[in-house]
Coordinates of N, CA and C in Angstrom, one line a residue:
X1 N -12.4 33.5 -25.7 CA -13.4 33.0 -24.7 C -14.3 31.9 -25.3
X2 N -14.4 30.8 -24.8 CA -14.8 29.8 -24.9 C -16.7 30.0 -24.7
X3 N -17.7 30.0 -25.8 CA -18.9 30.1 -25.6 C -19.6 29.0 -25.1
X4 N -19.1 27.8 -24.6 CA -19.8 26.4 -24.0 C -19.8 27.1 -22.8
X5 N -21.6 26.3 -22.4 CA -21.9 26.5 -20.9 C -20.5 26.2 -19.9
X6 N -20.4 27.0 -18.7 CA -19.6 26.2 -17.8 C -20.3 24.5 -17.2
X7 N -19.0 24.2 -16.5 CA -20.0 23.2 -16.1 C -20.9 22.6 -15.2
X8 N -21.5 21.5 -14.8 CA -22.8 21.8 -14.0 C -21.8 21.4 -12.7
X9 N -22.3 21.6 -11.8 CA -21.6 21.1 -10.2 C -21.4 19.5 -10.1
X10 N -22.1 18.7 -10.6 CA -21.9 17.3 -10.6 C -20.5 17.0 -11.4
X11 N -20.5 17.4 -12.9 CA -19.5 17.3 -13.4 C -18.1 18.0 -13.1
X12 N -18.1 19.1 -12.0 CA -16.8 19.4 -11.5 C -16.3 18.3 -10.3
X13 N -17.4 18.1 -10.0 CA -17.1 16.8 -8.6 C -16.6 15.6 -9.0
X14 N -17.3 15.5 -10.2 CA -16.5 14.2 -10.7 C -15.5 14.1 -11.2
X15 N -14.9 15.6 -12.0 CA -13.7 15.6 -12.5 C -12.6 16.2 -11.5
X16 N -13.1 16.7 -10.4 CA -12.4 16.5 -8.9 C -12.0 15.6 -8.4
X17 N -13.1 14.9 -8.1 CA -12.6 13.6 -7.5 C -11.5 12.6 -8.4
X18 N -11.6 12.5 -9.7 CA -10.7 12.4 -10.4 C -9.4 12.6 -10.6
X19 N -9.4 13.8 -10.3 CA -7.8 14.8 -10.5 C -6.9 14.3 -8.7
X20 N -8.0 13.9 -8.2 CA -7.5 13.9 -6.8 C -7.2 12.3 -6.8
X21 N -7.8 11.5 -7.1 CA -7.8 9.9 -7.0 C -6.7 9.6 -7.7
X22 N -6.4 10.3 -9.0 CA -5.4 9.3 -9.9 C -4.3 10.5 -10.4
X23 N -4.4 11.2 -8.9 CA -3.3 12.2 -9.1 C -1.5 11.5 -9.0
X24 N -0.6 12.0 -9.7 CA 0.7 11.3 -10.0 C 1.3 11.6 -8.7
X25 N 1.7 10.7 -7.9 CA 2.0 10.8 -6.7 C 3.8 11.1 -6.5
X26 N 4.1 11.0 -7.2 CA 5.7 11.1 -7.5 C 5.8 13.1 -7.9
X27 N 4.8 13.4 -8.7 CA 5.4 14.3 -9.8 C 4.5 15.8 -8.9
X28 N 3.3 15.5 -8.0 CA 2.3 16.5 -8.1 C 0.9 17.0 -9.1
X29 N 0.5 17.8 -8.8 CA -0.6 18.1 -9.5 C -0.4 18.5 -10.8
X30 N -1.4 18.5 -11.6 CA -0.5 18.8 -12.9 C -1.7 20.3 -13.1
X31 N -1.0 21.0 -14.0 CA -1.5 22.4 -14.4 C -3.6 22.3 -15.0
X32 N -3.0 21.1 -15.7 CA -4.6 20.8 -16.2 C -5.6 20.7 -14.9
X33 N -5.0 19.8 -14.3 CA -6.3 19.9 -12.7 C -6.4 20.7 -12.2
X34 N -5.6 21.7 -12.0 CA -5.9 22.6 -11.2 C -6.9 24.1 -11.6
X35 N -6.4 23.3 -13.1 CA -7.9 24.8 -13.9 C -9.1 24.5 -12.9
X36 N -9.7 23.7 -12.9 CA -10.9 23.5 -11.7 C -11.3 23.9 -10.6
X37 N -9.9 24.5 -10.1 CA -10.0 24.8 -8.7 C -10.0 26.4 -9.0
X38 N -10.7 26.9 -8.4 CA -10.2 28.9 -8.5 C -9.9 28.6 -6.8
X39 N -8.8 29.7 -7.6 CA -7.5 30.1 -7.3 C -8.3 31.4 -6.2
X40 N -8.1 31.7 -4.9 CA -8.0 32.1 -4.1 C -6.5 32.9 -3.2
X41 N -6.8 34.2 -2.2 CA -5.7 33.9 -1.2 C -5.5 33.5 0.1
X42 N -5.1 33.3 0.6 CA -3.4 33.2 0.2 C -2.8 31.5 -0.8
X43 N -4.1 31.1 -1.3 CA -3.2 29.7 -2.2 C -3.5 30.0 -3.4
X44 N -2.5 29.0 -3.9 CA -2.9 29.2 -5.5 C -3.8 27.8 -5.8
X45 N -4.0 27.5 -7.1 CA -4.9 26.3 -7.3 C -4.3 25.4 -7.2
X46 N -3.2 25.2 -8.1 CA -2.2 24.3 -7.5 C -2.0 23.5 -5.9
X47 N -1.9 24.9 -5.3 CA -1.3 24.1 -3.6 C -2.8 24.5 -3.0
X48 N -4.5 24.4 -3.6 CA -5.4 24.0 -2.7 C -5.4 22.2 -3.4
X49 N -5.6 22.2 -4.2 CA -5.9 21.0 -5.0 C -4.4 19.8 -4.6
X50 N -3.6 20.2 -4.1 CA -2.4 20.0 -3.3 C -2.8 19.3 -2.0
X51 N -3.1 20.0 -1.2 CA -3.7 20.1 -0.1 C -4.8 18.7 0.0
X52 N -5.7 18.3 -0.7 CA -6.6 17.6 -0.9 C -6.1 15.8 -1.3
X53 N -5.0 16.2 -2.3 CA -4.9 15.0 -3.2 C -3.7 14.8 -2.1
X54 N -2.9 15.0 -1.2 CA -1.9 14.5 -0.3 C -2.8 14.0 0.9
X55 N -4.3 14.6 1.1 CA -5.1 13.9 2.2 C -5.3 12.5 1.6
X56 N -6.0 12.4 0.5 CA -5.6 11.5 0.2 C -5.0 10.1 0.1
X57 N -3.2 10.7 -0.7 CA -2.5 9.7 -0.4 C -2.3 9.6 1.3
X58 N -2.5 10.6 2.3 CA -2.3 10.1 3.8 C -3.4 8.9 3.3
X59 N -4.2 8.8 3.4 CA -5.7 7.9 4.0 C -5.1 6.9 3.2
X60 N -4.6 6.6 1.5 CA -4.3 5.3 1.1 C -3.0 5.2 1.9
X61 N -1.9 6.0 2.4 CA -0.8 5.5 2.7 C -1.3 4.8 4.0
X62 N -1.7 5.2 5.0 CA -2.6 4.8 6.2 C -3.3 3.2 6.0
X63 N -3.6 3.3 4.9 CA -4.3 1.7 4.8 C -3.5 1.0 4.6
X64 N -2.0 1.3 4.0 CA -0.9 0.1 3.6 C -0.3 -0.1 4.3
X65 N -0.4 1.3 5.1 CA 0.5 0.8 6.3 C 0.4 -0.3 7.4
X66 N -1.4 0.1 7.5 CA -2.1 -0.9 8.2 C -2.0 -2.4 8.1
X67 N -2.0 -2.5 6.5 CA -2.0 -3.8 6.1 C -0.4 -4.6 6.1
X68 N 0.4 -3.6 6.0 CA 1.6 -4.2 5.6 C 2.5 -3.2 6.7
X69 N 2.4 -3.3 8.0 CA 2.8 -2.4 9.0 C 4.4 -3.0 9.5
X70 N 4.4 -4.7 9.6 CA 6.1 -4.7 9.5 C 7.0 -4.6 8.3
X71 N 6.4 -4.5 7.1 CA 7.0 -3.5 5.9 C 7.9 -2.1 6.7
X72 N 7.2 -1.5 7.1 CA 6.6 0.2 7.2 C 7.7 0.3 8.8
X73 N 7.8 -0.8 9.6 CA 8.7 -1.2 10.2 C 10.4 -1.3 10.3
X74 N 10.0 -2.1 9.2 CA 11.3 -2.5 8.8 C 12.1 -1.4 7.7
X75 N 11.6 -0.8 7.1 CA 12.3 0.2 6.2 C 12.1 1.6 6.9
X76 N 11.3 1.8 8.0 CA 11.2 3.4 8.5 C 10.5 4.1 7.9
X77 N 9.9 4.8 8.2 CA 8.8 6.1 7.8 C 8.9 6.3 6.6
X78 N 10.0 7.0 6.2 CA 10.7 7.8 5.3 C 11.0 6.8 3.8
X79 N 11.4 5.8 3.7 CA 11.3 4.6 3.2 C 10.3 4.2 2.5
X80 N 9.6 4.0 3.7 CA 8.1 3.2 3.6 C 7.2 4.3 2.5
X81 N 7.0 5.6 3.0 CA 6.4 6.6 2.2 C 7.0 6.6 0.9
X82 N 8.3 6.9 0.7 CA 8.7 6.4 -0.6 C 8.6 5.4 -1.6
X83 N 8.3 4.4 -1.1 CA 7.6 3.3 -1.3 C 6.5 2.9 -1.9
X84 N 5.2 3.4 -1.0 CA 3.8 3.6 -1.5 C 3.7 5.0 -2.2
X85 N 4.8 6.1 -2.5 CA 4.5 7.0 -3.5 C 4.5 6.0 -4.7
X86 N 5.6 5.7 -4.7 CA 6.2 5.1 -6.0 C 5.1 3.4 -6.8
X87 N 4.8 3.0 -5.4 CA 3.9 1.9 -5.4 C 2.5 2.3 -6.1
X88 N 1.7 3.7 -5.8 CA 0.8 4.1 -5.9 C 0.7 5.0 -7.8
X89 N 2.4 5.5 -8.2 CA 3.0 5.6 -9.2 C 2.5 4.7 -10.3
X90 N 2.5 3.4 -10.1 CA 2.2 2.4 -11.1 C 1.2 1.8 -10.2
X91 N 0.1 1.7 -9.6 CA -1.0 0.7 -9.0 C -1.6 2.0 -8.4
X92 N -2.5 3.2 -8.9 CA -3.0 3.4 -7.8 C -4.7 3.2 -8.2
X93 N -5.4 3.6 -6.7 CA -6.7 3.2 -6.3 C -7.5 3.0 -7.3
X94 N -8.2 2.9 -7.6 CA -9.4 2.9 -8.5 C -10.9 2.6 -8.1
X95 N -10.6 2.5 -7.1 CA -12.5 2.6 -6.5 C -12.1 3.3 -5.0
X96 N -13.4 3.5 -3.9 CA -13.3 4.5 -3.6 C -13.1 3.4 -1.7
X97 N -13.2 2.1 -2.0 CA -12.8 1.5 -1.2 C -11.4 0.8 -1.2
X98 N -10.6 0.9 0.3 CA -9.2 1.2 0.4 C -8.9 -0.7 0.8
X99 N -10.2 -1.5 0.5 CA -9.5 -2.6 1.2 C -8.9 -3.3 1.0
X100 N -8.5 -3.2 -0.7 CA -7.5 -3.9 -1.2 C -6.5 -2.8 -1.8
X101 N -5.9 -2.0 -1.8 CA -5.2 -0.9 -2.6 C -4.1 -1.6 -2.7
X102 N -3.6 -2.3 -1.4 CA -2.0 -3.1 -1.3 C -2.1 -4.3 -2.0
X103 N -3.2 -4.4 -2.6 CA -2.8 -6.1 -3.2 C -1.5 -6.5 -3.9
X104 N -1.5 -5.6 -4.5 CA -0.2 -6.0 -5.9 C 1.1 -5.1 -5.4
X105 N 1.4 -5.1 -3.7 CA 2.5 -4.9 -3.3 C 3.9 -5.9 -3.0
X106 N 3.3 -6.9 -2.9 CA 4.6 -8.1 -3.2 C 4.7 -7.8 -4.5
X107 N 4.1 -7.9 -5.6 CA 4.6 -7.8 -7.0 C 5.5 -6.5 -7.2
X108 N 4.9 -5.7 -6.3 CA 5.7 -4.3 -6.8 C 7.1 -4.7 -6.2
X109 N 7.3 -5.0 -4.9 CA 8.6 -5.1 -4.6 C 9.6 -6.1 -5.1
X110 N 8.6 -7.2 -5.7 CA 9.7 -8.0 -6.6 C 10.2 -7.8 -8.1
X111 N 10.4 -6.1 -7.5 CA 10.9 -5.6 -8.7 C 11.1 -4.3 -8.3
X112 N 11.1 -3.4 -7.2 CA 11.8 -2.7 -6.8 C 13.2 -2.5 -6.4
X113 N 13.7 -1.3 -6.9 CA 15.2 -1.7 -6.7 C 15.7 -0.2 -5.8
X114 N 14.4 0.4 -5.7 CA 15.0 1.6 -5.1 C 15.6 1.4 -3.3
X115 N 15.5 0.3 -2.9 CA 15.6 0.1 -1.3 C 16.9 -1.2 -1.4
X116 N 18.1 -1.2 -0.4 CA 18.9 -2.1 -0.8 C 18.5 -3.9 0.4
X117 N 17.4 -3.2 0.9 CA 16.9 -4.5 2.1 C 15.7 -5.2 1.4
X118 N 15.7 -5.1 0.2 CA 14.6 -5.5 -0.7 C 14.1 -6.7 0.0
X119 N 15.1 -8.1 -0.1 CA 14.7 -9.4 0.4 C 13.7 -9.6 1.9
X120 N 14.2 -8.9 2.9 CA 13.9 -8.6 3.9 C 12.0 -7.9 3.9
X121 N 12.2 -7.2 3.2 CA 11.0 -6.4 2.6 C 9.7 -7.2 2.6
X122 N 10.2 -8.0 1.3 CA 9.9 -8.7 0.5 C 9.2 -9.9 1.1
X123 N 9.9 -10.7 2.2 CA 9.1 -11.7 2.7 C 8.5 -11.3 3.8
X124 N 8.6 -10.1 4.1 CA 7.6 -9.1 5.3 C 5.9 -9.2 4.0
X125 N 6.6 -8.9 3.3 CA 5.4 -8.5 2.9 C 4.1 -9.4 2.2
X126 N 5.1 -10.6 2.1 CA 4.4 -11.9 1.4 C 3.5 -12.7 2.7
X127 N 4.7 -12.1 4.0 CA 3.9 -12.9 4.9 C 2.3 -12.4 5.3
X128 N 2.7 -10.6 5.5 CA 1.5 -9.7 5.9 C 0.1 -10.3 4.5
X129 N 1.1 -10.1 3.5 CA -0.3 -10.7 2.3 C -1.0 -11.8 2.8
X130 N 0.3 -13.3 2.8 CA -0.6 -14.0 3.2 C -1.4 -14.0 4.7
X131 N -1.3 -13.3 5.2 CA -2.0 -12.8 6.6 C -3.3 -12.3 6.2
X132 N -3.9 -11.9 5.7 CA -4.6 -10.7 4.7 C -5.2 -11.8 4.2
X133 N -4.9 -12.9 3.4 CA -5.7 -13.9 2.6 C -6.6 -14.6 3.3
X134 N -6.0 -15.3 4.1 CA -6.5 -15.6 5.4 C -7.5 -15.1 6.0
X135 N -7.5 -13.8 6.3 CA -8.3 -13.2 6.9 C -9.2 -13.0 6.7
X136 N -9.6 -12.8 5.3 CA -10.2 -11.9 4.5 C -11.3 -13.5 4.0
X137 N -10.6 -14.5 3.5 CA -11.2 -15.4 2.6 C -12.4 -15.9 4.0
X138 N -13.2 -16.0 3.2 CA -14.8 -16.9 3.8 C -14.0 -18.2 4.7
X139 N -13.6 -18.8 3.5 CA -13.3 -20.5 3.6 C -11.4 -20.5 3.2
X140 N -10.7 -19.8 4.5 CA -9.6 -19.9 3.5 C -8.3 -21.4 4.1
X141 N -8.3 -22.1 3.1 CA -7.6 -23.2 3.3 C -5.9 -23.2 3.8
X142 N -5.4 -23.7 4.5 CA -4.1 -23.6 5.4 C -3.1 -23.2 4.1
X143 N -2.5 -22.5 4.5 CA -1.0 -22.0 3.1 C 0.3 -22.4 3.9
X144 N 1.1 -22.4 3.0 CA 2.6 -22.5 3.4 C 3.2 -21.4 2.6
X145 N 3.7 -20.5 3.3 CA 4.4 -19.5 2.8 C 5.6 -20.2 2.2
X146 N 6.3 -20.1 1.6 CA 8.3 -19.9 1.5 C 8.6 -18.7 1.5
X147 N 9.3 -18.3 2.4 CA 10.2 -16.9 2.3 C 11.7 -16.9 2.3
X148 N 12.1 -16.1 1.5 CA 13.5 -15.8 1.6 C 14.4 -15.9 2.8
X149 N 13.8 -15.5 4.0 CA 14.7 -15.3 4.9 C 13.8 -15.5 6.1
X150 N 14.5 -15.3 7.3 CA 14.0 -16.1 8.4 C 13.0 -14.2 9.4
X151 N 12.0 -13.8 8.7 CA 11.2 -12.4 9.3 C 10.0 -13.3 10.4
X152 N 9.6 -14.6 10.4 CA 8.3 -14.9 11.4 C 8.5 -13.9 12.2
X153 N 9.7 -14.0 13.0 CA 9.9 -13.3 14.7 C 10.0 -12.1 14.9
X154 N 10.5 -11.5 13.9 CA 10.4 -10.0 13.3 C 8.6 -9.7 13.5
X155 N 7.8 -10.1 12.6 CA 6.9 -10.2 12.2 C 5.9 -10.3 13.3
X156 N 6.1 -11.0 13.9 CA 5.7 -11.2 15.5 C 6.3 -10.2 16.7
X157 N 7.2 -9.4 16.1 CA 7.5 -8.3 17.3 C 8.2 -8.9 18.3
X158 N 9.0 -10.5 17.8 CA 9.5 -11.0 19.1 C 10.7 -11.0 19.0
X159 N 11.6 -10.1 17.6 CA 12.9 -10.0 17.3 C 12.9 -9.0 16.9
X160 N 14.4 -7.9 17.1 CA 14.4 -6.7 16.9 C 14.6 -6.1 15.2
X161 N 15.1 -7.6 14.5 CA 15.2 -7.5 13.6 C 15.0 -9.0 12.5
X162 N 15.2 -8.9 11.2 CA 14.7 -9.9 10.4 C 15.9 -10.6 10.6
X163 N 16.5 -12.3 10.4 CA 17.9 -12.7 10.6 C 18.3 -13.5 9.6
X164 N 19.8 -13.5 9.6 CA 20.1 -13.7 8.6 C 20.0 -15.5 7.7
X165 N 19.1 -15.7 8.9 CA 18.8 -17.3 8.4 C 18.2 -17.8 7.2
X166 N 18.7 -18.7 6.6 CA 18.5 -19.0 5.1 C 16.9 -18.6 5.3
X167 N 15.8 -19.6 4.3 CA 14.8 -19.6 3.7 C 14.2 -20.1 5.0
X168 N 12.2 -19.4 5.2 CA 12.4 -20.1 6.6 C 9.9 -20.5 5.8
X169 N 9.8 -21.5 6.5 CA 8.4 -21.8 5.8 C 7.4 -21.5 7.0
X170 N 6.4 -21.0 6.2 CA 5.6 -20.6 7.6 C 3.8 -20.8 7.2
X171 N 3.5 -21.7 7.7 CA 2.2 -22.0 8.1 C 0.9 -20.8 8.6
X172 N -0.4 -20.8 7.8 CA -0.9 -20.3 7.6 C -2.2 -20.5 8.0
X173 N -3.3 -20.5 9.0 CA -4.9 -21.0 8.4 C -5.4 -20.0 9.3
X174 N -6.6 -20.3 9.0 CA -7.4 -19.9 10.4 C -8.6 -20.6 11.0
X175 N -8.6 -20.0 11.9 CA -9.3 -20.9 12.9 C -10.5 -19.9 13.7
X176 N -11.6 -19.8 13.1 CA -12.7 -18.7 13.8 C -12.7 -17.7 12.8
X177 N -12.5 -16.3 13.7 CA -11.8 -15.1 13.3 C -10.4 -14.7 13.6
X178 N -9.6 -15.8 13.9 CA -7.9 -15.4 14.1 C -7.6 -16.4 13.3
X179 N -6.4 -15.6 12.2 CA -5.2 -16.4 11.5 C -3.7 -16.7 12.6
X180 N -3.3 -18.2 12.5 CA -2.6 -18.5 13.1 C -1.3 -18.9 12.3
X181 N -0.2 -18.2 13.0 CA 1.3 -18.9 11.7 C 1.9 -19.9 12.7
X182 N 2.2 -20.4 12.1 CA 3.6 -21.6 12.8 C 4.8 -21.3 11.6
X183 N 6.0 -21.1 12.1 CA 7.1 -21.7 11.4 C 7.5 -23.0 10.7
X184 N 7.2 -23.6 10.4 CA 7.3 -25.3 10.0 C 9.2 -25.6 10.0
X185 N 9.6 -26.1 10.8 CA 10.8 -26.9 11.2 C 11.0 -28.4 11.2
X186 N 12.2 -28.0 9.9 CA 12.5 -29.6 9.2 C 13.0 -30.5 10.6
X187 N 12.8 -31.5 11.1 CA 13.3 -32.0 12.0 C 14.1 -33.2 11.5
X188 N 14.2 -33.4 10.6 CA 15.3 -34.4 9.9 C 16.3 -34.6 10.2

């Protein structure tokens, strides 16, 4: 038996909130975290401290979704979740605001290999980013996307799917508080 005071309430909250923030989203809780929790019935510590750190990943999965929703579209529920485990695996939160969690999700996917529609993905996701940039920036200056493949109309919910059309460029600014895309079409 360990003669150090227990600890004070502040320091269990912070090492709560801890165990829950930068809990391994792939693997579960680990045995160490869950010393913190007493163990109650009908749960063990494990599946209360379970219970908390998957609210959690809902609320960050919820925000990626938000941000990157024809991602989440295009690969399906089940996919998509797979995705932001794995995403959240190597990038997760670190502060307690969710507005940027997805930044470094184009990076992740240009290098994910677990999904075979990667490309497709991929310029979903560059586009939603640069959407996001836009939006977000004070003063943000017009962009030209390049994407892999032809998703604007996808993107736009005006095609059922992304097509198989080579590289397709897409225009970016804003104007007020709405970002506007155009396609840019070579007319040559």
């Amino acid at each position: 038996m360990s003669d150090a005071p227990p600890p004070s309430l502040k320091d269990l909250q912070r090492q709560l909130r801890f165990d829950i923030t930068h809990l391994d989203f792939l693997n579960g809780v680990s045995p160490a975290s869950a010393a913190w929790v007493k163990a109650g019935p009908p749960r063990t510590r494990e599946s209360q401290l379970e219970i908390h750190a998957e609210a959690w990943f809902l609320r960050i999965h919820g925000a990626i979704a938000k941000d990157y929703g024809s991602v989440q579209r295009f690969l399906g529920a089940e996919a998509f979740e797979r995705l932001v485990r794995h995403y959240l695996a190597r990038h997760p939160s670190r502060t307690s605001s969710l507005a940027h969690v997805g930044d470094e999700l184009v990076e992740f996917l240009e290098h994910w290999t677990d999904q075979a529609n990667t490309v497709a993905a991929l310029a979903l996701a560059r586009l939603e980013q640069g959407w996001l940039q836009c939006f977000h920036a004070a003063e943000a200056p017009a962009r030209v996307l390049h994407l892999p493949c032809a998703v604007h109309a996808y993107w736009l919910e005006e095609a059922q799917t992304p097509t198989d059309a080579p590289a397709e460029h897409v225009l970016l600014w804003r104007h007020g508080g709405t970002v506007i895309s155009r396609v840019l079409v070579d007319r040559r």
